[in-house]
Structures are given as C-alpha cells and as structure tokens.
Amino acid sequence: MRPPNLQGTEEAEFDIVVLPDGNVLGVKLKKPSGNAAYDNAVERAINRAQPLPMPPDPALLKDFRELNLKFKAQE
C-alpha cells in the first residue's frame, strides 16, 4: 500500500545488516526521505522480504553482510 501524500520524489537510504542465511539482523534509516510514512513503509518491506536472496557462493557472503541501499518512490 502506498503511503498517503506521496510526491514520487522521495528517496530514503537504509543500512541493512544481513545474516548468512538471508535474515535481516538490523535495519537503520541512514537518510530519511522527508516523508515518515514512506520511510516506515520501506522499512516494513525490507523486514517482510526476508530471508533476502543470498549468493550461492559462500566466498561472496562477506560482501552482502552490510548493505547500503537507496529506495526511490518513483522506481
């Protein structure tokens, strides 16, 4: 569900810590979009998406432990 009053230009940045099994250990809003409803919706979506898909090669897991992701409302 889209948050009310969404302008379409919102962009939020989150730091996400992921366990090797794809479960999310932590989500931190690094840069708010200016629309708290949008930021909360993105955080809920991140938590509901777990387990996140992880690379099949165990050597790559370290590269996916800490993620910095930007979410744009219009994309």
PDB file of N, CA and C in Angstrom:
ATOM      1  N   MET A   1       0.836  -1.182   0.000  1.00  0.00           N
ATOM      2  CA  MET A   1       0.000   0.000   0.000  1.00  0.00           C
ATOM      3  C   MET A   1       0.884   1.248   0.000  1.00  0.00           C
ATOM      4  N   ARG A   2       0.593   2.152  -0.893  1.00  0.00           N
ATOM      5  CA  ARG A   2       1.358   3.401  -0.979  1.00  0.00           C
ATOM      6  C   ARG A   2       0.994   4.320   0.174  1.00  0.00           C
ATOM      7  N   PRO A   3       1.982   4.924   0.794  1.00  0.00           N
ATOM      8  CA  PRO A   3       1.696   5.883   1.863  1.00  0.00           C
ATOM      9  C   PRO A   3       0.931   7.089   1.322  1.00  0.00           C
ATOM     10  N   PRO A   4       0.111   7.721   2.153  1.00  0.00           N
ATOM     11  CA  PRO A   4      -0.600   8.928   1.709  1.00  0.00           C
ATOM     12  C   PRO A   4       0.378  10.081   1.485  1.00  0.00           C
ATOM     13  N   ASN A   5      -0.038  11.008   0.655  1.00  0.00           N
ATOM     14  CA  ASN A   5       0.749  12.217   0.377  1.00  0.00           C
ATOM     15  C   ASN A   5       2.104  11.927  -0.249  1.00  0.00           C
ATOM     16  N   LEU A   6       2.220  10.846  -0.995  1.00  0.00           N
ATOM     17  CA  LEU A   6       3.487  10.502  -1.642  1.00  0.00           C
ATOM     18  C   LEU A   6       3.669  11.391  -2.867  1.00  0.00           C
ATOM     19  N   GLN A   7       4.773  12.125  -2.910  1.00  0.00           N
ATOM     20  CA  GLN A   7       5.053  13.034  -4.013  1.00  0.00           C
ATOM     21  C   GLN A   7       5.676  12.309  -5.213  1.00  0.00           C
ATOM     22  N   GLY A   8       6.344  11.197  -4.955  1.00  0.00           N
ATOM     23  CA  GLY A   8       7.026  10.463  -6.023  1.00  0.00           C
ATOM     24  C   GLY A   8       8.499  10.801  -6.133  1.00  0.00           C
ATOM     25  N   THR A   9       8.949  11.813  -5.387  1.00  0.00           N
ATOM     26  CA  THR A   9      10.352  12.215  -5.441  1.00  0.00           C
ATOM     27  C   THR A   9      11.116  11.767  -4.196  1.00  0.00           C
ATOM     28  N   GLU A  10      10.435  11.095  -3.277  1.00  0.00           N
ATOM     29  CA  GLU A  10      11.079  10.663  -2.040  1.00  0.00           C
ATOM     30  C   GLU A  10      12.193   9.663  -2.322  1.00  0.00           C
ATOM     31  N   GLU A  11      13.264   9.774  -1.528  1.00  0.00           N
ATOM     32  CA  GLU A  11      14.368   8.826  -1.590  1.00  0.00           C
ATOM     33  C   GLU A  11      14.879   8.618  -0.171  1.00  0.00           C
ATOM     34  N   ALA A  12      14.881   7.373   0.259  1.00  0.00           N
ATOM     35  CA  ALA A  12      15.360   7.029   1.600  1.00  0.00           C
ATOM     36  C   ALA A  12      16.557   6.099   1.459  1.00  0.00           C
ATOM     37  N   GLU A  13      17.488   6.236   2.383  1.00  0.00           N
ATOM     38  CA  GLU A  13      18.693   5.402   2.375  1.00  0.00           C
ATOM     39  C   GLU A  13      18.741   4.611   3.676  1.00  0.00           C
ATOM     40  N   PHE A  14      18.951   3.303   3.549  1.00  0.00           N
ATOM     41  CA  PHE A  14      18.981   2.413   4.701  1.00  0.00           C
ATOM     42  C   PHE A  14      20.276   1.623   4.740  1.00  0.00           C
ATOM     43  N   ASP A  15      20.787   1.408   5.961  1.00  0.00           N
ATOM     44  CA  ASP A  15      21.868   0.459   6.200  1.00  0.00           C
ATOM     45  C   ASP A  15      21.215  -0.809   6.725  1.00  0.00           C
ATOM     46  N   ILE A  16      21.561  -1.929   6.115  1.00  0.00           N
ATOM     47  CA  ILE A  16      20.940  -3.211   6.456  1.00  0.00           C
ATOM     48  C   ILE A  16      22.035  -4.212   6.766  1.00  0.00           C
ATOM     49  N   VAL A  17      21.910  -4.913   7.889  1.00  0.00           N
ATOM     50  CA  VAL A  17      22.854  -5.966   8.263  1.00  0.00           C
ATOM     51  C   VAL A  17      22.134  -7.294   8.034  1.00  0.00           C
ATOM     52  N   VAL A  18      22.773  -8.161   7.250  1.00  0.00           N
ATOM     53  CA  VAL A  18      22.159  -9.422   6.834  1.00  0.00           C
ATOM     54  C   VAL A  18      22.988 -10.596   7.342  1.00  0.00           C
ATOM     55  N   LEU A  19      22.301 -11.590   7.882  1.00  0.00           N
ATOM     56  CA  LEU A  19      22.954 -12.827   8.315  1.00  0.00           C
ATOM     57  C   LEU A  19      23.221 -13.719   7.110  1.00  0.00           C
ATOM     58  N   PRO A  20      24.119 -14.690   7.225  1.00  0.00           N
ATOM     59  CA  PRO A  20      24.441 -15.565   6.092  1.00  0.00           C
ATOM     60  C   PRO A  20      23.240 -16.320   5.513  1.00  0.00           C
ATOM     61  N   ASP A  21      22.184 -16.510   6.324  1.00  0.00           N
ATOM     62  CA  ASP A  21      21.007 -17.214   5.811  1.00  0.00           C
ATOM     63  C   ASP A  21      20.015 -16.274   5.131  1.00  0.00           C
ATOM     64  N   GLY A  22      20.341 -14.981   5.044  1.00  0.00           N
ATOM     65  CA  GLY A  22      19.486 -14.022   4.374  1.00  0.00           C
ATOM     66  C   GLY A  22      18.532 -13.284   5.297  1.00  0.00           C
ATOM     67  N   ASN A  23      18.484 -13.680   6.562  1.00  0.00           N
ATOM     68  CA  ASN A  23      17.631 -12.966   7.509  1.00  0.00           C
ATOM     69  C   ASN A  23      18.264 -11.642   7.885  1.00  0.00           C
ATOM     70  N   VAL A  24      17.419 -10.662   8.111  1.00  0.00           N
ATOM     71  CA  VAL A  24      17.875  -9.312   8.422  1.00  0.00           C
ATOM     72  C   VAL A  24      18.130  -9.204   9.921  1.00  0.00           C
ATOM     73  N   LEU A  25      19.342  -8.819  10.275  1.00  0.00           N
ATOM     74  CA  LEU A  25      19.709  -8.628  11.674  1.00  0.00           C
ATOM     75  C   LEU A  25      19.358  -7.225  12.136  1.00  0.00           C
ATOM     76  N   GLY A  26      19.503  -6.244  11.249  1.00  0.00           N
ATOM     77  CA  GLY A  26      19.205  -4.876  11.622  1.00  0.00           C
ATOM     78  C   GLY A  26      18.934  -4.003  10.422  1.00  0.00           C
ATOM     79  N   VAL A  27      18.051  -3.031  10.623  1.00  0.00           N
ATOM     80  CA  VAL A  27      17.729  -2.048   9.597  1.00  0.00           C
ATOM     81  C   VAL A  27      17.823  -0.678  10.253  1.00  0.00           C
ATOM     82  N   LYS A  28      18.581   0.221   9.630  1.00  0.00           N
ATOM     83  CA  LYS A  28      18.739   1.564  10.186  1.00  0.00           C
ATOM     84  C   LYS A  28      18.518   2.589   9.080  1.00  0.00           C
ATOM     85  N   LEU A  29      17.623   3.509   9.332  1.00  0.00           N
ATOM     86  CA  LEU A  29      17.387   4.594   8.394  1.00  0.00           C
ATOM     87  C   LEU A  29      18.571   5.551   8.460  1.00  0.00           C
ATOM     88  N   LYS A  30      19.306   5.633   7.374  1.00  0.00           N
ATOM     89  CA  LYS A  30      20.507   6.470   7.339  1.00  0.00           C
ATOM     90  C   LYS A  30      20.172   7.886   6.868  1.00  0.00           C
ATOM     91  N   LYS A  31      19.305   7.976   5.851  1.00  0.00           N
ATOM     92  CA  LYS A  31      18.914   9.271   5.309  1.00  0.00           C
ATOM     93  C   LYS A  31      17.413   9.244   5.044  1.00  0.00           C
ATOM     94  N   PRO A  32      16.641   9.963   5.861  1.00  0.00           N
ATOM     95  CA  PRO A  32      15.192   9.983   5.664  1.00  0.00           C
ATOM     96  C   PRO A  32      14.807  10.680   4.362  1.00  0.00           C
ATOM     97  N   SER A  33      13.653  10.297   3.863  1.00  0.00           N
ATOM     98  CA  SER A  33      13.147  10.870   2.620  1.00  0.00           C
ATOM     99  C   SER A  33      12.432  12.195   2.835  1.00  0.00           C
ATOM    100  N   GLY A  34      12.051  12.473   4.072  1.00  0.00           N
ATOM    101  CA  GLY A  34      11.233  13.642   4.351  1.00  0.00           C
ATOM    102  C   GLY A  34       9.761  13.283   4.483  1.00  0.00           C
ATOM    103  N   ASN A  35       9.435  12.028   4.180  1.00  0.00           N
ATOM    104  CA  ASN A  35       8.069  11.525   4.325  1.00  0.00           C
ATOM    105  C   ASN A  35       8.150  10.311   5.249  1.00  0.00           C
ATOM    106  N   ALA A  36       7.786  10.506   6.511  1.00  0.00           N
ATOM    107  CA  ALA A  36       7.922   9.435   7.507  1.00  0.00           C
ATOM    108  C   ALA A  36       7.106   8.202   7.141  1.00  0.00           C
ATOM    109  N   ALA A  37       5.945   8.385   6.542  1.00  0.00           N
ATOM    110  CA  ALA A  37       5.115   7.242   6.151  1.00  0.00           C
ATOM    111  C   ALA A  37       5.837   6.396   5.098  1.00  0.00           C
ATOM    112  N   TYR A  38       6.495   7.061   4.149  1.00  0.00           N
ATOM    113  CA  TYR A  38       7.261   6.344   3.130  1.00  0.00           C
ATOM    114  C   TYR A  38       8.433   5.596   3.756  1.00  0.00           C
ATOM    115  N   ASP A  39       9.178   6.272   4.624  1.00  0.00           N
ATOM    116  CA  ASP A  39      10.314   5.636   5.292  1.00  0.00           C
ATOM    117  C   ASP A  39       9.877   4.399   6.067  1.00  0.00           C
ATOM    118  N   ASN A  40       8.776   4.500   6.795  1.00  0.00           N
ATOM    119  CA  ASN A  40       8.254   3.356   7.561  1.00  0.00           C
ATOM    120  C   ASN A  40       7.814   2.227   6.644  1.00  0.00           C
ATOM    121  N   ALA A  41       7.194   2.575   5.513  1.00  0.00           N
ATOM    122  CA  ALA A  41       6.749   1.553   4.562  1.00  0.00           C
ATOM    123  C   ALA A  41       7.942   0.804   3.975  1.00  0.00           C
ATOM    124  N   VAL A  42       9.006   1.518   3.653  1.00  0.00           N
ATOM    125  CA  VAL A  42      10.208   0.874   3.115  1.00  0.00           C
ATOM    126  C   VAL A  42      10.814  -0.054   4.163  1.00  0.00           C
ATOM    127  N   GLU A  43      10.901   0.399   5.407  1.00  0.00           N
ATOM    128  CA  GLU A  43      11.466  -0.448   6.459  1.00  0.00           C
ATOM    129  C   GLU A  43      10.622  -1.712   6.662  1.00  0.00           C
ATOM    130  N   ARG A  44       9.301  -1.570   6.645  1.00  0.00           N
ATOM    131  CA  ARG A  44       8.435  -2.756   6.768  1.00  0.00           C
ATOM    132  C   ARG A  44       8.652  -3.710   5.596  1.00  0.00           C
ATOM    133  N   ALA A  45       8.810  -3.164   4.394  1.00  0.00           N
ATOM    134  CA  ALA A  45       9.030  -4.000   3.206  1.00  0.00           C
ATOM    135  C   ALA A  45      10.349  -4.768   3.309  1.00  0.00           C
ATOM    136  N   ILE A  46      11.381  -4.116   3.810  1.00  0.00           N
ATOM    137  CA  ILE A  46      12.671  -4.792   3.985  1.00  0.00           C
ATOM    138  C   ILE A  46      12.510  -5.968   4.940  1.00  0.00           C
ATOM    139  N   ASN A  47      11.847  -5.733   6.064  1.00  0.00           N
ATOM    140  CA  ASN A  47      11.666  -6.795   7.058  1.00  0.00           C
ATOM    141  C   ASN A  47      10.775  -7.925   6.546  1.00  0.00           C
ATOM    142  N   ARG A  48       9.779  -7.602   5.754  1.00  0.00           N
ATOM    143  CA  ARG A  48       8.884  -8.634   5.218  1.00  0.00           C
ATOM    144  C   ARG A  48       9.525  -9.443   4.098  1.00  0.00           C
ATOM    145  N   ALA A  49      10.554  -8.884   3.470  1.00  0.00           N
ATOM    146  CA  ALA A  49      11.198  -9.554   2.337  1.00  0.00           C
ATOM    147  C   ALA A  49      12.162 -10.651   2.762  1.00  0.00           C
ATOM    148  N   GLN A  50      12.420 -10.760   4.057  1.00  0.00           N
ATOM    149  CA  GLN A  50      13.387 -11.773   4.491  1.00  0.00           C
ATOM    150  C   GLN A  50      12.785 -13.166   4.475  1.00  0.00           C
ATOM    151  N   PRO A  51      13.617 -14.134   4.217  1.00  0.00           N
ATOM    152  CA  PRO A  51      15.055 -14.028   4.016  1.00  0.00           C
ATOM    153  C   PRO A  51      15.373 -13.444   2.640  1.00  0.00           C
ATOM    154  N   LEU A  52      16.337 -12.560   2.624  1.00  0.00           N
ATOM    155  CA  LEU A  52      16.782 -11.965   1.375  1.00  0.00           C
ATOM    156  C   LEU A  52      17.573 -12.996   0.582  1.00  0.00           C
ATOM    157  N   PRO A  53      17.521 -12.932  -0.734  1.00  0.00           N
ATOM    158  CA  PRO A  53      18.297 -13.883  -1.536  1.00  0.00           C
ATOM    159  C   PRO A  53      19.789 -13.616  -1.355  1.00  0.00           C
ATOM    160  N   MET A  54      20.517 -14.665  -1.135  1.00  0.00           N
ATOM    161  CA  MET A  54      21.960 -14.560  -0.933  1.00  0.00           C
ATOM    162  C   MET A  54      22.679 -15.278  -2.072  1.00  0.00           C
ATOM    163  N   PRO A  55      23.917 -14.870  -2.348  1.00  0.00           N
ATOM    164  CA  PRO A  55      24.663 -15.531  -3.420  1.00  0.00           C
ATOM    165  C   PRO A  55      24.965 -16.980  -3.052  1.00  0.00           C
ATOM    166  N   PRO A  56      24.940 -17.866  -4.027  1.00  0.00           N
ATOM    167  CA  PRO A  56      25.210 -19.277  -3.746  1.00  0.00           C
ATOM    168  C   PRO A  56      26.658 -19.558  -3.358  1.00  0.00           C
ATOM    169  N   ASP A  57      27.577 -18.688  -3.754  1.00  0.00           N
ATOM    170  CA  ASP A  57      28.997 -18.870  -3.451  1.00  0.00           C
ATOM    171  C   ASP A  57      29.290 -18.329  -2.053  1.00  0.00           C
ATOM    172  N   PRO A  58      29.643 -19.199  -1.084  1.00  0.00           N
ATOM    173  CA  PRO A  58      29.918 -18.744   0.282  1.00  0.00           C
ATOM    174  C   PRO A  58      31.022 -17.683   0.378  1.00  0.00           C
ATOM    175  N   ALA A  59      31.934 -17.652  -0.570  1.00  0.00           N
ATOM    176  CA  ALA A  59      33.014 -16.665  -0.546  1.00  0.00           C
ATOM    177  C   ALA A  59      32.478 -15.247  -0.750  1.00  0.00           C
ATOM    178  N   LEU A  60      31.286 -15.111  -1.321  1.00  0.00           N
ATOM    179  CA  LEU A  60      30.710 -13.794  -1.572  1.00  0.00           C
ATOM    180  C   LEU A  60      29.860 -13.285  -0.415  1.00  0.00           C
ATOM    181  N   LEU A  61      29.575 -14.120   0.561  1.00  0.00           N
ATOM    182  CA  LEU A  61      28.678 -13.734   1.656  1.00  0.00           C
ATOM    183  C   LEU A  61      29.160 -12.496   2.416  1.00  0.00           C
ATOM    184  N   LYS A  62      30.469 -12.364   2.576  1.00  0.00           N
ATOM    185  CA  LYS A  62      31.005 -11.211   3.317  1.00  0.00           C
ATOM    186  C   LYS A  62      30.649  -9.896   2.636  1.00  0.00           C
ATOM    187  N   ASP A  63      30.485  -9.915   1.311  1.00  0.00           N
ATOM    188  CA  ASP A  63      30.135  -8.706   0.567  1.00  0.00           C
ATOM    189  C   ASP A  63      28.671  -8.327   0.744  1.00  0.00           C
ATOM    190  N   PHE A  64      27.873  -9.232   1.291  1.00  0.00           N
ATOM    191  CA  PHE A  64      26.446  -8.996   1.469  1.00  0.00           C
ATOM    192  C   PHE A  64      26.063  -8.872   2.937  1.00  0.00           C
ATOM    193  N   ARG A  65      27.029  -8.822   3.822  1.00  0.00           N
ATOM    194  CA  ARG A  65      26.767  -8.723   5.267  1.00  0.00           C
ATOM    195  C   ARG A  65      26.189  -7.360   5.634  1.00  0.00           C
ATOM    196  N   GLU A  66      26.775  -6.306   5.107  1.00  0.00           N
ATOM    197  CA  GLU A  66      26.305  -4.952   5.374  1.00  0.00           C
ATOM    198  C   GLU A  66      25.964  -4.288   4.040  1.00  0.00           C
ATOM    199  N   LEU A  67      24.706  -3.914   3.899  1.00  0.00           N
ATOM    200  CA  LEU A  67      24.239  -3.305   2.662  1.00  0.00           C
ATOM    201  C   LEU A  67      23.830  -1.869   2.915  1.00  0.00           C
ATOM    202  N   ASN A  68      24.099  -1.013   1.973  1.00  0.00           N
ATOM    203  CA  ASN A  68      23.603   0.353   1.988  1.00  0.00           C
ATOM    204  C   ASN A  68      22.742   0.501   0.741  1.00  0.00           C
ATOM    205  N   LEU A  69      21.435   0.652   0.951  1.00  0.00           N
ATOM    206  CA  LEU A  69      20.514   0.679  -0.170  1.00  0.00           C
ATOM    207  C   LEU A  69      19.709   1.967  -0.185  1.00  0.00           C
ATOM    208  N   LYS A  70      19.482   2.497  -1.389  1.00  0.00           N
ATOM    209  CA  LYS A  70      18.641   3.671  -1.586  1.00  0.00           C
ATOM    210  C   LYS A  70      17.348   3.228  -2.240  1.00  0.00           C
ATOM    211  N   PHE A  71      16.252   3.762  -1.737  1.00  0.00           N
ATOM    212  CA  PHE A  71      14.930   3.440  -2.252  1.00  0.00           C
ATOM    213  C   PHE A  71      14.287   4.726  -2.741  1.00  0.00           C
ATOM    214  N   LYS A  72      13.881   4.724  -4.015  1.00  0.00           N
ATOM    215  CA  LYS A  72      13.239   5.893  -4.618  1.00  0.00           C
ATOM    216  C   LYS A  72      11.773   5.574  -4.843  1.00  0.00           C
ATOM    217  N   ALA A  73      10.906   6.486  -4.454  1.00  0.00           N
ATOM    218  CA  ALA A  73       9.464   6.262  -4.543  1.00  0.00           C
ATOM    219  C   ALA A  73       8.986   6.057  -5.972  1.00  0.00           C
ATOM    220  N   GLN A  74       9.628   6.680  -6.922  1.00  0.00           N
ATOM    221  CA  GLN A  74       9.159   6.587  -8.297  1.00  0.00           C
ATOM    222  C   GLN A  74       9.721   5.387  -9.048  1.00  0.00           C
ATOM    223  N   GLU A  75      10.579   4.629  -8.469  1.00  0.00           N
ATOM    224  CA  GLU A  75      11.163   3.467  -9.169  1.00  0.00           C
ATOM    225  C   GLU A  75      10.565   2.180  -8.687  1.00  0.00           C
TER     226      GLU A  75
END
